[in-house]
């Protein structure tokens, strides 16, 4: 399970070091794709298969389902670590997430998210996303 927050700099070649605690849980291979809220999702191979099966089960007759599946799969790319524990982020994902140098890597249970530092700061300081309000909504969902 992934949790926690880490700050790392991406180099000019689009490489980013992931903390050792995240590398261990990701294993040898993983999948990166466009996430929600303009971040990058990184799934361990096993979790990607779970997500892939859920997406494949969506009805092709539903326009929104087709759009989401296209969006999710078209942005996907396999990843692995180099000898220094870095990942190479594809340019399409760098552009999508507006990544520059400073990046925030967060653990979100079954996946990692990579955020541009400024976008993460904006997201966490968004007044419409108060922790108390979110907790109330989660209570309504049974959490």
mmCIF file of C-alpha atoms in Angstrom:
data_model
loop_
_atom_site.group_PDB
_atom_site.id
_atom_site.type_symbol
_atom_site.label_atom_id
_atom_site.label_comp_id
_atom_site.label_asym_id
_atom_site.label_seq_id
_atom_site.Cartn_x
_atom_site.Cartn_y
_atom_site.Cartn_z
ATOM 1 C CA UNK A 1 0.000 0.000 0.000
ATOM 2 C CA UNK A 2 1.259 3.438 -0.937
ATOM 3 C CA UNK A 3 1.046 6.398 1.425
ATOM 4 C CA UNK A 4 3.030 9.498 2.233
ATOM 5 C CA UNK A 5 4.411 12.459 0.331
ATOM 6 C CA UNK A 6 7.864 13.069 -1.102
ATOM 7 C CA UNK A 7 9.450 15.911 -3.046
ATOM 8 C CA UNK A 8 11.977 15.250 -5.780
ATOM 9 C CA UNK A 9 13.365 17.100 -8.781
ATOM 10 C CA UNK A 10 12.921 15.821 -12.302
ATOM 11 C CA UNK A 11 16.030 16.195 -14.458
ATOM 12 C CA UNK A 12 16.206 17.685 -17.970
ATOM 13 C CA UNK A 13 15.732 14.228 -19.517
ATOM 14 C CA UNK A 14 12.409 13.619 -17.746
ATOM 15 C CA UNK A 15 13.867 11.269 -15.138
ATOM 16 C CA UNK A 16 12.620 11.283 -11.574
ATOM 17 C CA UNK A 17 13.886 9.406 -8.522
ATOM 18 C CA UNK A 18 11.177 7.595 -6.598
ATOM 19 C CA UNK A 19 11.727 7.014 -2.875
ATOM 20 C CA UNK A 20 12.896 3.499 -1.956
ATOM 21 C CA UNK A 21 9.650 2.804 -0.045
ATOM 22 C CA UNK A 22 7.682 3.372 -3.265
ATOM 23 C CA UNK A 23 10.110 1.455 -5.495
ATOM 24 C CA UNK A 24 9.787 -1.658 -3.354
ATOM 25 C CA UNK A 25 5.989 -1.682 -3.646
ATOM 26 C CA UNK A 26 6.005 -0.936 -7.382
ATOM 27 C CA UNK A 27 8.213 -3.894 -8.227
ATOM 28 C CA UNK A 28 10.147 -4.272 -11.459
ATOM 29 C CA UNK A 29 7.514 -2.904 -13.830
ATOM 30 C CA UNK A 30 4.585 -0.529 -13.647
ATOM 31 C CA UNK A 31 2.238 1.540 -15.787
ATOM 32 C CA UNK A 32 2.028 5.344 -15.893
ATOM 33 C CA UNK A 33 -0.964 7.182 -17.306
ATOM 34 C CA UNK A 34 -2.848 10.465 -17.247
ATOM 35 C CA UNK A 35 -4.471 10.827 -13.867
ATOM 36 C CA UNK A 36 -7.343 12.940 -12.733
ATOM 37 C CA UNK A 37 -6.764 16.544 -11.659
ATOM 38 C CA UNK A 38 -3.759 16.845 -14.029
ATOM 39 C CA UNK A 39 -1.444 14.489 -12.191
ATOM 40 C CA UNK A 40 0.196 11.254 -13.348
ATOM 41 C CA UNK A 41 -1.043 7.923 -11.989
ATOM 42 C CA UNK A 42 1.467 5.104 -11.507
ATOM 43 C CA UNK A 43 0.083 1.613 -10.983
ATOM 44 C CA UNK A 44 2.015 -1.527 -10.053
ATOM 45 C CA UNK A 45 1.448 -4.168 -12.754
ATOM 46 C CA UNK A 46 -1.043 -6.108 -10.602
ATOM 47 C CA UNK A 47 -3.124 -3.014 -9.852
ATOM 48 C CA UNK A 48 -3.025 -1.971 -13.502
ATOM 49 C CA UNK A 49 -4.569 -5.328 -14.424
ATOM 50 C CA UNK A 50 -7.346 -4.753 -11.886
ATOM 51 C CA UNK A 51 -8.031 -1.294 -13.317
ATOM 52 C CA UNK A 52 -7.783 -2.596 -16.875
ATOM 53 C CA UNK A 53 -10.406 -5.266 -16.149
ATOM 54 C CA UNK A 54 -12.740 -2.689 -14.594
ATOM 55 C CA UNK A 55 -12.388 -0.439 -17.631
ATOM 56 C CA UNK A 56 -12.908 -3.328 -20.047
ATOM 57 C CA UNK A 57 -16.168 -4.145 -18.281
ATOM 58 C CA UNK A 58 -17.642 -0.686 -18.968
ATOM 59 C CA UNK A 59 -20.376 -0.617 -21.619
ATOM 60 C CA UNK A 60 -19.135 0.430 -25.062
ATOM 61 C CA UNK A 61 -22.556 1.896 -25.694
ATOM 62 C CA UNK A 62 -22.018 4.589 -23.046
ATOM 63 C CA UNK A 63 -20.378 7.689 -24.530
ATOM 64 C CA UNK A 64 -18.722 8.816 -21.265
ATOM 65 C CA UNK A 65 -17.376 5.322 -20.616
ATOM 66 C CA UNK A 66 -15.827 5.183 -24.105
ATOM 67 C CA UNK A 67 -14.279 8.621 -23.617
ATOM 68 C CA UNK A 68 -12.803 7.716 -20.238
ATOM 69 C CA UNK A 69 -11.360 4.405 -21.520
ATOM 70 C CA UNK A 70 -9.779 6.175 -24.492
ATOM 71 C CA UNK A 71 -8.330 8.897 -22.293
ATOM 72 C CA UNK A 72 -6.962 6.446 -19.755
ATOM 73 C CA UNK A 73 -5.417 3.920 -22.161
ATOM 74 C CA UNK A 74 -4.128 6.405 -24.751
ATOM 75 C CA UNK A 75 -1.983 8.122 -22.129
ATOM 76 C CA UNK A 76 -0.605 4.882 -20.691
ATOM 77 C CA UNK A 77 3.015 3.786 -20.863
ATOM 78 C CA UNK A 78 5.038 0.965 -19.294
ATOM 79 C CA UNK A 79 7.812 2.040 -16.964
ATOM 80 C CA UNK A 80 10.803 0.593 -15.155
ATOM 81 C CA UNK A 81 13.679 1.787 -12.983
ATOM 82 C CA UNK A 82 17.213 2.552 -14.078
ATOM 83 C CA UNK A 83 20.208 1.658 -11.907
ATOM 84 C CA UNK A 84 19.830 4.883 -9.890
ATOM 85 C CA UNK A 85 16.171 4.204 -9.042
ATOM 86 C CA UNK A 86 14.859 6.757 -11.530
ATOM 87 C CA UNK A 87 11.890 6.450 -13.837
ATOM 88 C CA UNK A 88 11.686 8.067 -17.275
ATOM 89 C CA UNK A 89 8.429 9.946 -17.636
ATOM 90 C CA UNK A 90 7.178 10.123 -21.246
ATOM 91 C CA UNK A 91 6.924 13.609 -22.726
ATOM 92 C CA UNK A 92 3.153 13.360 -23.239
ATOM 93 C CA UNK A 93 2.705 12.820 -19.491
ATOM 94 C CA UNK A 94 5.167 15.572 -18.592
ATOM 95 C CA UNK A 95 3.173 17.952 -20.772
ATOM 96 C CA UNK A 96 -0.176 16.763 -19.416
ATOM 97 C CA UNK A 97 0.842 17.249 -15.769
ATOM 98 C CA UNK A 98 2.810 20.465 -16.454
ATOM 99 C CA UNK A 99 5.844 18.927 -14.760
ATOM 100 C CA UNK A 100 8.909 21.072 -14.629
ATOM 101 C CA UNK A 101 11.638 20.508 -12.075
ATOM 102 C CA UNK A 102 9.996 20.244 -8.658
ATOM 103 C CA UNK A 103 7.632 17.304 -8.345
ATOM 104 C CA UNK A 104 5.523 15.892 -5.547
ATOM 105 C CA UNK A 105 5.058 12.132 -5.329
ATOM 106 C CA UNK A 106 2.192 10.947 -3.162
ATOM 107 C CA UNK A 107 1.012 7.502 -2.198
ATOM 108 C CA UNK A 108 -2.708 6.961 -2.648
ATOM 109 C CA UNK A 109 -3.366 3.403 -1.512
ATOM 110 C CA UNK A 110 -3.101 1.292 -4.654
ATOM 111 C CA UNK A 111 -1.228 3.837 -6.782
ATOM 112 C CA UNK A 112 1.222 6.703 -6.781
ATOM 113 C CA UNK A 113 0.501 10.169 -8.105
ATOM 114 C CA UNK A 114 3.078 12.603 -9.459
ATOM 115 C CA UNK A 115 2.147 16.272 -9.290
ATOM 116 C CA UNK A 116 3.800 19.463 -10.419
ATOM 117 C CA UNK A 117 4.695 21.234 -7.184
ATOM 118 C CA UNK A 118 2.557 24.293 -7.944
ATOM 119 C CA UNK A 119 -0.482 22.223 -8.905
ATOM 120 C CA UNK A 120 -0.203 20.174 -5.709
ATOM 121 C CA UNK A 121 0.049 23.343 -3.623
ATOM 122 C CA UNK A 122 -3.002 24.787 -5.389
ATOM 123 C CA UNK A 123 -4.928 21.552 -4.916
ATOM 124 C CA UNK A 124 -4.143 21.240 -1.212
ATOM 125 C CA UNK A 125 -5.025 24.890 -0.581
ATOM 126 C CA UNK A 126 -8.285 24.839 -2.560
ATOM 127 C CA UNK A 127 -10.964 26.200 -0.228
ATOM 128 C CA UNK A 128 -13.649 24.083 -1.901
ATOM 129 C CA UNK A 129 -11.780 20.933 -0.819
ATOM 130 C CA UNK A 130 -11.887 21.371 2.936
ATOM 131 C CA UNK A 131 -10.922 18.211 4.787
ATOM 132 C CA UNK A 132 -14.020 18.474 6.967
ATOM 133 C CA UNK A 133 -16.346 18.792 3.967
ATOM 134 C CA UNK A 134 -14.685 15.835 2.254
ATOM 135 C CA UNK A 135 -15.017 13.798 5.457
ATOM 136 C CA UNK A 136 -18.756 14.537 5.568
ATOM 137 C CA UNK A 137 -19.150 13.308 1.988
ATOM 138 C CA UNK A 138 -17.133 10.173 2.788
ATOM 139 C CA UNK A 139 -19.431 9.562 5.755
ATOM 140 C CA UNK A 140 -22.367 9.577 3.344
ATOM 141 C CA UNK A 141 -20.515 6.938 1.289
ATOM 142 C CA UNK A 142 -20.099 4.730 4.357
ATOM 143 C CA UNK A 143 -16.498 5.583 5.261
#
